[in-house]
GROMACS .gro file of C-alpha atoms in nm:
model
  410
    1MET     CA    1  -2.396   1.189   0.094
    2THR     CA    2  -2.171   1.436  -0.093
    3ASP     CA    3  -1.983   1.304  -0.390
    4VAL     CA    4  -1.608   1.296  -0.313
    5PHE     CA    5  -1.382   1.385  -0.607
    6ILE     CA    6  -1.013   1.325  -0.640
    7TYR     CA    7  -0.843   1.634  -0.775
    8ASP     CA    8  -0.483   1.504  -0.798
    9VAL     CA    9  -0.240   1.222  -0.664
   10LEU     CA   10   0.144   1.274  -0.625
   11ARG     CA   11   0.418   1.049  -0.512
   12THR     CA   12   0.794   1.036  -0.445
   13PRO     CA   13   0.989   0.772  -0.624
   14ARG     CA   14   1.041   0.457  -0.403
   15GLY     CA   15   1.395   0.429  -0.284
   16LYS     CA   16   1.574   0.124  -0.167
   17GLY     CA   17   1.509   0.085   0.206
   18ARG     CA   18   1.865   0.051   0.310
   19ALA     CA   19   2.026   0.264   0.587
   20GLY     CA   20   2.249   0.526   0.418
   21LYS     CA   21   2.232   0.361   0.077
   22GLY     CA   22   1.886   0.421  -0.086
   23GLY     CA   23   1.823   0.734  -0.290
   24LEU     CA   24   1.598   0.870  -0.022
   25ALA     CA   25   1.783   0.744   0.281
   26ASN     CA   26   1.929   1.071   0.371
   27HIS     CA   27   1.593   1.235   0.381
   28HIS     CA   28   1.403   1.276   0.711
   29PRO     CA   29   1.055   1.125   0.663
   30GLN     CA   30   0.894   1.460   0.775
   31GLU     CA   31   1.085   1.626   0.495
   32LEU     CA   32   0.996   1.363   0.247
   33LEU     CA   33   0.642   1.428   0.307
   34ALA     CA   34   0.686   1.803   0.328
   35GLN     CA   35   0.832   1.794  -0.024
   36THR     CA   36   0.539   1.581  -0.154
   37LEU     CA   37   0.283   1.822  -0.012
   38ASN     CA   38   0.460   2.135  -0.152
   39HIS     CA   39   0.508   1.965  -0.505
   40MET     CA   40   0.117   1.896  -0.493
   41ALA     CA   41   0.039   2.264  -0.391
   42GLU     CA   42   0.280   2.406  -0.666
   43ARG     CA   43   0.149   2.164  -0.935
   44LYS     CA   44  -0.217   2.259  -0.880
   45LYS     CA   45  -0.150   2.608  -0.789
   46LEU     CA   46  -0.336   2.529  -0.465
   47ASP     CA   47  -0.431   2.789  -0.210
   48LYS     CA   48  -0.314   2.570   0.086
   49SER     CA   49  -0.541   2.753   0.335
   50LEU     CA   50  -0.833   2.593   0.150
   51VAL     CA   51  -0.736   2.242   0.277
   52ASP     CA   52  -0.931   2.150   0.577
   53ASP     CA   53  -0.720   1.863   0.707
   54LEU     CA   54  -0.437   1.598   0.627
   55ALA     CA   55  -0.453   1.229   0.711
   56VAL     CA   56  -0.131   1.042   0.680
   57GLY     CA   57  -0.063   0.662   0.700
   58CYS     CA   58   0.260   0.562   0.887
   59VAL     CA   59   0.305   0.211   1.030
   60THR     CA   60   0.613   0.249   1.246
   61GLN     CA   61   0.533   0.557   1.446
   62VAL     CA   62   0.851   0.580   1.657
   63LYS     CA   63   1.166   0.788   1.641
   64GLU     CA   64   1.177   1.012   1.341
   65GLN     CA   65   0.818   0.880   1.234
   66GLY     CA   66   0.679   0.959   1.578
   67ALA     CA   67   0.526   1.283   1.724
   68CYS     CA   68   0.223   1.284   1.477
   69ILE     CA   69   0.424   1.293   1.152
   70ALA     CA   70   0.117   1.447   0.969
   71ARG     CA   71   0.124   1.761   1.160
   72VAL     CA   72   0.484   1.809   1.191
   73ALA     CA   73   0.524   1.751   0.841
   74LEU     CA   74   0.274   2.040   0.758
   75ILE     CA   75   0.491   2.268   0.980
   76ALA     CA   76   0.814   2.150   0.803
   77ALA     CA   77   0.639   2.230   0.469
   78GLN     CA   78   0.574   2.588   0.597
   79TRP     CA   79   0.183   2.529   0.537
   80PRO     CA   80  -0.073   2.766   0.702
   81GLU     CA   81  -0.096   2.706   1.070
   82GLU     CA   82  -0.473   2.650   1.050
   83VAL     CA   83  -0.434   2.332   0.838
   84THR     CA   84  -0.426   2.032   1.080
   85GLY     CA   85  -0.306   1.679   1.053
   86TYR     CA   86  -0.346   1.345   1.205
   87THR     CA   87  -0.160   1.017   1.165
   88ILE     CA   88  -0.326   0.662   1.102
   89ASN     CA   89  -0.178   0.323   1.172
   90ARG     CA   90  -0.391   0.039   0.992
   91PHE     CA   91  -0.070  -0.148   0.918
   92CYS     CA   92  -0.019  -0.201   0.545
   93GLY     CA   93  -0.363  -0.037   0.470
   94SER     CA   94  -0.273   0.285   0.651
   95GLY     CA   95  -0.221   0.493   0.323
   96LEU     CA   96  -0.558   0.383   0.179
   97GLU     CA   97  -0.716   0.424   0.524
   98ALA     CA   98  -0.591   0.796   0.533
   99VAL     CA   99  -0.759   0.845   0.193
  100ASN     CA  100  -1.078   0.678   0.292
  101SER     CA  101  -1.080   0.868   0.632
  102ILE     CA  102  -1.061   1.211   0.456
  103ALA     CA  103  -1.314   1.095   0.194
  104ALA     CA  104  -1.560   1.005   0.473
  105LYS     CA  105  -1.530   1.347   0.631
  106ILE     CA  106  -1.592   1.508   0.295
  107GLY     CA  107  -1.876   1.281   0.196
  108SER     CA  108  -2.060   1.322   0.532
  109GLY     CA  109  -2.040   1.703   0.495
  110PHE     CA  110  -1.817   1.768   0.794
  111SER     CA  111  -1.528   1.878   0.571
  112ASP     CA  112  -1.506   2.044   0.234
  113SER     CA  113  -1.168   1.911   0.137
  114GLY     CA  114  -0.865   1.732   0.268
  115ILE     CA  115  -0.559   1.540   0.179
  116GLY     CA  116  -0.501   1.159   0.238
  117GLY     CA  117  -0.167   0.992   0.196
  118GLY     CA  118   0.120   0.801   0.370
  119VAL     CA  119   0.503   0.807   0.438
  120GLU     CA  120   0.735   0.528   0.540
  121SER     CA  121   1.112   0.565   0.556
  122MET     CA  122   1.208   0.197   0.590
  123SER     CA  123   1.582   0.287   0.567
  124ARG     CA  124   1.561   0.518   0.864
  125VAL     CA  125   1.294   0.373   1.088
  126ALA     CA  126   1.328  -0.003   1.029
  127MET     CA  127   1.010  -0.233   1.031
  128GLY     CA  128   0.965  -0.376   1.381
  129SER     CA  129   1.149  -0.070   1.532
  130ASP     CA  130   0.856  -0.029   1.776
  131GLY     CA  131   0.955  -0.372   1.923
  132ALA     CA  132   0.572  -0.473   1.962
  133MET     CA  133   0.520  -0.738   1.704
  134LEU     CA  134   0.162  -0.786   1.596
  135ASP     CA  135   0.027  -0.899   1.928
  136GLY     CA  136   0.187  -0.636   2.131
  137LEU     CA  137   0.381  -0.884   2.332
  138ASN     CA  138   0.061  -0.980   2.505
  139GLU     CA  139   0.145  -1.308   2.684
  140LYS     CA  140  -0.212  -1.371   2.787
  141LEU     CA  141  -0.332  -1.346   2.413
  142ARG     CA  142  -0.036  -1.563   2.318
  143LYS     CA  143  -0.161  -1.856   2.541
  144ARG     CA  144  -0.502  -1.829   2.340
  145LEU     CA  145  -0.398  -1.740   2.006
  146TYR     CA  146  -0.050  -1.681   1.877
  147LEU     CA  147  -0.010  -1.430   1.582
  148VAL     CA  148   0.269  -1.542   1.370
  149PRO     CA  149   0.467  -1.327   1.139
  150GLN     CA  150   0.317  -1.237   0.808
  151GLY     CA  151   0.567  -1.434   0.597
  152ILE     CA  152   0.470  -1.764   0.767
  153SER     CA  153   0.099  -1.655   0.708
  154ALA     CA  154   0.187  -1.605   0.336
  155ASP     CA  155   0.337  -1.945   0.314
  156LEU     CA  156   0.059  -2.110   0.496
  157ILE     CA  157  -0.189  -1.944   0.218
  158ALA     CA  158   0.043  -2.085  -0.047
  159THR     CA  159   0.038  -2.421   0.095
  160ARG     CA  160  -0.340  -2.429   0.157
  161GLU     CA  161  -0.386  -2.294  -0.206
  162GLY     CA  162  -0.140  -2.556  -0.364
  163TYR     CA  163   0.087  -2.264  -0.495
  164SER     CA  164   0.431  -2.415  -0.560
  165ARG     CA  165   0.758  -2.223  -0.543
  166THR     CA  166   0.741  -2.207  -0.937
  167ASP     CA  167   0.394  -2.068  -0.923
  168VAL     CA  168   0.485  -1.768  -0.686
  169ASP     CA  169   0.813  -1.712  -0.875
  170LYS     CA  170   0.634  -1.693  -1.198
  171PHE     CA  171   0.394  -1.431  -1.056
  172ALA     CA  172   0.696  -1.237  -0.917
  173LEU     CA  173   0.874  -1.254  -1.255
  174ALA     CA  174   0.543  -1.111  -1.437
  175SER     CA  175   0.536  -0.814  -1.188
  176GLN     CA  176   0.902  -0.726  -1.269
  177GLN     CA  177   0.838  -0.753  -1.636
  178LYS     CA  178   0.518  -0.529  -1.612
  179ALA     CA  179   0.690  -0.277  -1.398
  180ALA     CA  180   0.978  -0.271  -1.647
  181ARG     CA  181   0.739  -0.211  -1.936
  182ALA     CA  182   0.578   0.072  -1.746
  183ILE     CA  183   0.888   0.236  -1.665
  184GLU     CA  184   1.011   0.221  -2.034
  185GLU     CA  185   0.683   0.366  -2.153
  186LYS     CA  186   0.689   0.631  -1.873
  187ARG     CA  187   0.350   0.524  -1.726
  188PHE     CA  188   0.448   0.638  -1.382
  189SER     CA  189   0.574   0.989  -1.489
  190ASN     CA  190   0.224   1.161  -1.434
  191SER     CA  191   0.235   1.109  -1.052
  192LEU     CA  192   0.603   1.081  -1.003
  193PHE     CA  193   0.809   1.389  -0.902
  194ALA     CA  194   1.181   1.408  -0.839
  195VAL     CA  195   1.290   1.440  -0.467
  196LYS     CA  196   1.565   1.702  -0.418
  197ASN     CA  197   1.844   1.760  -0.184
  198ASP     CA  198   1.874   2.082   0.030
  199ASP     CA  199   2.118   2.216  -0.252
  200GLY     CA  200   1.860   2.167  -0.513
  201THR     CA  201   2.025   1.875  -0.676
  202VAL     CA  202   1.810   1.576  -0.754
  203ALA     CA  203   1.828   1.286  -0.501
  204LEU     CA  204   1.612   1.040  -0.684
  205ASP     CA  205   1.377   1.078  -0.984
  206ARG     CA  206   1.306   0.697  -1.044
  207ASP     CA  207   1.183   0.395  -0.845
  208GLU     CA  208   1.497   0.208  -0.739
  209HIS     CA  209   1.377  -0.135  -0.659
  210PRO     CA  210   1.264  -0.288  -0.980
  211ARG     CA  211   1.500  -0.539  -1.156
  212ALA     CA  212   1.422  -0.563  -1.526
  213ASP     CA  213   1.702  -0.840  -1.561
  214THR     CA  214   1.508  -1.082  -1.325
  215THR     CA  215   1.478  -1.434  -1.462
  216LEU     CA  216   1.276  -1.734  -1.330
  217GLU     CA  217   1.617  -1.924  -1.284
  218GLY     CA  218   1.751  -1.643  -1.074
  219LEU     CA  219   1.430  -1.635  -0.862
  220ALA     CA  220   1.450  -2.012  -0.817
  221GLY     CA  221   1.794  -1.978  -0.666
  222LEU     CA  222   1.694  -1.763  -0.384
  223LYS     CA  223   1.660  -1.897  -0.034
  224ALA     CA  224   1.307  -1.940   0.137
  225ALA     CA  225   1.284  -1.640   0.356
  226PHE     CA  226   1.064  -1.774   0.632
  227ALA     CA  227   1.175  -2.137   0.669
  228GLU     CA  228   1.411  -2.076   0.942
  229MET     CA  229   1.186  -1.854   1.128
  230GLY     CA  230   0.905  -2.109   1.105
  231GLY     CA  231   1.125  -2.351   1.290
  232MET     CA  232   1.192  -2.121   1.583
  233ALA     CA  233   1.048  -2.238   1.913
  234MET     CA  234   0.834  -1.944   2.032
  235GLY     CA  235   0.521  -2.105   2.174
  236PRO     CA  236   0.421  -2.139   2.538
  237ASN     CA  237   0.495  -2.500   2.532
  238GLY     CA  238   0.806  -2.483   2.306
  239GLU     CA  239   0.603  -2.506   1.978
  240THR     CA  240   0.768  -2.364   1.667
  241LEU     CA  241   0.594  -2.074   1.465
  242ASP     CA  242   0.493  -2.313   1.207
  243GLN     CA  243   0.343  -2.551   1.469
  244LEU     CA  244   0.143  -2.258   1.623
  245ALA     CA  245   0.004  -2.145   1.286
  246LEU     CA  246  -0.088  -2.506   1.212
  247LEU     CA  247  -0.300  -2.532   1.548
  248ARG     CA  248  -0.551  -2.319   1.359
  249TYR     CA  249  -0.534  -2.535   1.044
  250PRO     CA  250  -0.477  -2.891   1.170
  251ASP     CA  251  -0.593  -3.028   0.809
  252THR     CA  252  -0.259  -2.889   0.688
  253LYS     CA  253   0.027  -3.122   0.776
  254ALA     CA  254   0.322  -2.904   0.712
  255ILE     CA  255   0.390  -2.535   0.575
  256ASP     CA  256   0.572  -2.529   0.243
  257HIS     CA  257   0.795  -2.218   0.257
  258VAL     CA  258   0.786  -2.084  -0.085
  259HIS     CA  259   0.827  -1.702  -0.051
  260THR     CA  260   1.163  -1.538  -0.094
  261GLY     CA  261   1.305  -1.192  -0.119
  262GLY     CA  262   1.223  -1.212  -0.479
  263ASN     CA  263   0.854  -1.291  -0.463
  264SER     CA  264   0.767  -1.077  -0.169
  265SER     CA  265   0.735  -0.697  -0.155
  266GLY     CA  266   1.044  -0.473  -0.147
  267ILE     CA  267   1.148  -0.269   0.148
  268VAL     CA  268   1.166   0.086   0.028
  269ASP     CA  269   1.113   0.455   0.136
  270GLY     CA  270   0.832   0.665  -0.016
  271ALA     CA  271   0.552   0.913   0.039
  272ALA     CA  272   0.237   0.994  -0.139
  273VAL     CA  273  -0.067   1.254  -0.126
  274VAL     CA  274  -0.420   1.238  -0.273
  275LEU     CA  275  -0.608   1.569  -0.280
  276MET     CA  276  -0.986   1.540  -0.252
  277GLY     CA  277  -1.284   1.752  -0.202
  278SER     CA  278  -1.641   1.823  -0.288
  279ALA     CA  279  -1.756   1.960  -0.623
  280GLU     CA  280  -1.815   2.308  -0.475
  281TRP     CA  281  -1.475   2.306  -0.317
  282GLY     CA  282  -1.308   2.223  -0.645
  283LYS     CA  283  -1.490   2.510  -0.799
  284LYS     CA  284  -1.376   2.743  -0.543
  285ALA     CA  285  -1.024   2.609  -0.569
  286GLY     CA  286  -1.015   2.629  -0.944
  287LEU     CA  287  -0.957   2.263  -0.983
  288LYS     CA  288  -1.092   2.001  -1.215
  289PRO     CA  289  -1.161   1.659  -1.074
  290ARG     CA  290  -1.012   1.339  -1.220
  291ALA     CA  291  -1.215   1.080  -1.045
  292LYS     CA  292  -1.465   1.028  -0.774
  293ILE     CA  293  -1.484   0.758  -0.494
  294ARG     CA  294  -1.763   0.514  -0.549
  295ALA     CA  295  -1.723   0.298  -0.236
  296MET     CA  296  -1.489   0.186   0.032
  297SER     CA  297  -1.474  -0.091   0.306
  298THR     CA  298  -1.275  -0.271   0.552
  299VAL     CA  299  -1.322  -0.641   0.663
  300GLY     CA  300  -1.166  -0.854   0.925
  301ALA     CA  301  -1.062  -1.217   0.872
  302GLU     CA  302  -0.893  -1.512   1.063
  303PRO     CA  303  -0.590  -1.341   1.216
  304VAL     CA  304  -0.340  -1.626   1.206
  305ILE     CA  305  -0.353  -1.670   0.828
  306MET     CA  306  -0.406  -1.315   0.837
  307LEU     CA  307  -0.378  -1.203   0.461
  308THR     CA  308  -0.695  -1.341   0.306
  309ALA     CA  309  -0.914  -1.035   0.364
  310PRO     CA  310  -0.880  -0.847   0.041
  311ALA     CA  311  -1.131  -1.072  -0.140
  312PRO     CA  312  -1.411  -1.010   0.118
  313ALA     CA  313  -1.329  -0.653   0.152
  314SER     CA  314  -1.339  -0.596  -0.221
  315LYS     CA  315  -1.667  -0.803  -0.225
  316LYS     CA  316  -1.808  -0.557   0.034
  317ALA     CA  317  -1.701  -0.246  -0.165
  318LEU     CA  318  -1.854  -0.386  -0.470
  319ASP     CA  319  -2.183  -0.458  -0.296
  320ARG     CA  320  -2.192  -0.121  -0.168
  321ALA     CA  321  -2.132   0.032  -0.504
  322GLY     CA  322  -2.396  -0.201  -0.660
  323MET     CA  323  -2.118  -0.331  -0.883
  324ALA     CA  324  -1.986  -0.685  -0.979
  325VAL     CA  325  -1.629  -0.814  -1.014
  326LYS     CA  326  -1.670  -0.772  -1.408
  327ASP     CA  327  -1.748  -0.398  -1.364
  328ILE     CA  328  -1.396  -0.326  -1.252
  329ASP     CA  329  -1.173  -0.227  -1.526
  330LEU     CA  330  -0.848  -0.245  -1.337
  331TRP     CA  331  -0.759  -0.406  -1.006
  332GLU     CA  332  -0.455  -0.296  -0.779
  333ILE     CA  333  -0.420  -0.567  -0.517
  334ASN     CA  334  -0.096  -0.513  -0.315
  335GLU     CA  335   0.175  -0.762  -0.368
  336ALA     CA  336   0.280  -0.801  -0.007
  337PHE     CA  337   0.344  -1.167  -0.102
  338ALA     CA  338   0.283  -1.333  -0.430
  339SER     CA  339   0.033  -1.572  -0.260
  340VAL     CA  340  -0.193  -1.276  -0.179
  341PRO     CA  341  -0.310  -1.128  -0.510
  342MET     CA  342  -0.313  -1.496  -0.634
  343GLN     CA  343  -0.554  -1.604  -0.380
  344THR     CA  344  -0.766  -1.297  -0.401
  345ALA     CA  345  -0.796  -1.338  -0.781
  346ARG     CA  346  -0.894  -1.692  -0.743
  347VAL     CA  347  -1.166  -1.626  -0.474
  348LEU     CA  348  -1.316  -1.343  -0.671
  349GLY     CA  349  -1.262  -1.487  -1.021
  350ILE     CA  350  -1.065  -1.182  -1.152
  351ASP     CA  351  -0.925  -1.185  -1.507
  352PRO     CA  352  -0.554  -1.178  -1.462
  353ASP     CA  353  -0.511  -0.929  -1.726
  354ARG     CA  354  -0.678  -0.664  -1.520
  355ILE     CA  355  -0.465  -0.712  -1.214
  356ASN     CA  356  -0.159  -0.491  -1.145
  357VAL     CA  357  -0.106  -0.415  -1.511
  358ASN     CA  358   0.207  -0.212  -1.430
  359GLY     CA  359   0.356  -0.432  -1.185
  360GLY     CA  360   0.328  -0.426  -0.793
  361ALA     CA  361   0.512  -0.422  -0.472
  362ILE     CA  362   0.725  -0.727  -0.559
  363ALA     CA  363   0.895  -0.517  -0.838
  364LEU     CA  364   0.845  -0.173  -0.708
  365GLY     CA  365   0.840  -0.202  -0.333
  366HIS     CA  366   0.595  -0.147  -0.042
  367PRO     CA  367   0.668   0.176   0.169
  368LEU     CA  368   0.425   0.048   0.428
  369GLY     CA  369   0.223   0.360   0.545
  370ALA     CA  370   0.243   0.513   0.181
  371THR     CA  371   0.149   0.206  -0.039
  372GLY     CA  372  -0.225   0.236  -0.044
  373ALA     CA  373  -0.216   0.596  -0.164
  374ILE     CA  374   0.043   0.505  -0.424
  375LEU     CA  375  -0.172   0.226  -0.557
  376LEU     CA  376  -0.468   0.453  -0.595
  377GLY     CA  377  -0.257   0.698  -0.805
  378THR     CA  378  -0.117   0.412  -1.007
  379ALA     CA  379  -0.481   0.298  -1.078
  380LEU     CA  380  -0.582   0.639  -1.165
  381ASP     CA  381  -0.311   0.721  -1.404
  382GLU     CA  382  -0.362   0.391  -1.584
  383LEU     CA  383  -0.737   0.447  -1.612
  384GLU     CA  384  -0.659   0.778  -1.789
  385ARG     CA  385  -0.390   0.622  -2.007
  386ALA     CA  386  -0.588   0.335  -2.134
  387ASN     CA  387  -0.918   0.527  -2.136
  388LYS     CA  388  -1.100   0.309  -1.896
  389SER     CA  389  -1.350   0.394  -1.617
  390THR     CA  390  -1.328   0.212  -1.293
  391ALA     CA  391  -1.066   0.054  -1.063
  392LEU     CA  392  -1.057  -0.117  -0.737
  393ILE     CA  393  -0.757  -0.091  -0.483
  394THR     CA  394  -0.723  -0.346  -0.203
  395LEU     CA  395  -0.456  -0.443   0.038
  396CYS     CA  396  -0.412  -0.720   0.300
  397ILE     CA  397  -0.335  -0.594   0.647
  398GLY     CA  398  -0.160  -0.742   0.956
  399GLY     CA  399  -0.380  -0.904   1.229
  400GLY     CA  400  -0.632  -1.044   0.953
  401MET     CA  401  -0.777  -0.722   0.806
  402GLY     CA  402  -0.844  -0.605   0.438
  403ILE     CA  403  -0.929  -0.265   0.289
  404ALA     CA  404  -1.075  -0.166  -0.038
  405THR     CA  405  -1.157   0.146  -0.234
  406ILE     CA  406  -1.349   0.184  -0.580
  407ILE     CA  407  -1.274   0.487  -0.793
  408GLU     CA  408  -1.432   0.596  -1.116
  409ARG     CA  409  -1.300   0.852  -1.362
  410VAL     CA  410  -1.524   1.164  -1.419
   0.00000   0.00000   0.00000
């Protein structure tokens, strides 16, 4: 296998995912990704024709995000016609899967270079716009196994783990506090660029979702987001969604709905790209590597509880790298819901001080298809800032999957 090196990572700010109101809401997702690609090329003085391929994670691939957004964004960015692109949907793991897909091509020797990344404009193409739900509206499957919405799965995890509303709110508050410190200390500035309007004015130069004024009291006052949904009769025999979930977990009597808008990931817009290549390609392009990919993995898990696979995915990647939990300096565990990183940390025995040290998606937002690539960049920047060596990035994924990637500074 050829060593795969990361030459740079770049991302947009994360804008509030509200139609017509967020800082990026007026930018077509193709153009958002095109700006990101061109800023990467300008920053690295990159000969674009040296890039073999572009893989882009995007979850809701309809309307403005349809038509293979990877290829069309390259055209919009006016990159050389010979540079190809393809789009990936592995739900919330799509951005990291895109990175891993390009890395696999390079590592196998079938490509010399490539860019992996992602984009999601949740203000323009709302989550669920494809109308399919997780099971694709498959009535035959529903009679055998009903896949419930992720929020109910997150509450089921919290219930089975014994996490109270206060527990998940405290985790959310810590995410906000860590993000506020990171922003104040400009820890995101290396990988963040200002998105501009067509007239050259700045549309957005900072993450919009964090709330530095968050308090535990304020979080406690928020309504449980998925309690009403859990009581909806959706089953073939009139069962509620909560009852359908509990069919797989009969030892749990009832689901305690603890997740709210304040301790779940924020809905935002954003894009990110990761430039990778072999050592020989880097020399040809005149670039110095920042890190290399040590291992990557995916793992499936029980699809109703759905969000517990980051732990086994991380373990699989660690085993492939010949590493242990203690060998990882920094962990980026996507904060889809507070219970997810909490459960992952408990299962693996991770030191909490190594997890999401600059906050996570609860504070900063989760632009579905882009988040994995963003987290990789966050981890790499922090490794350099803190003079540390290794990081593991992992995300839970709809339908009961997890993805993990280990990087090491060079």
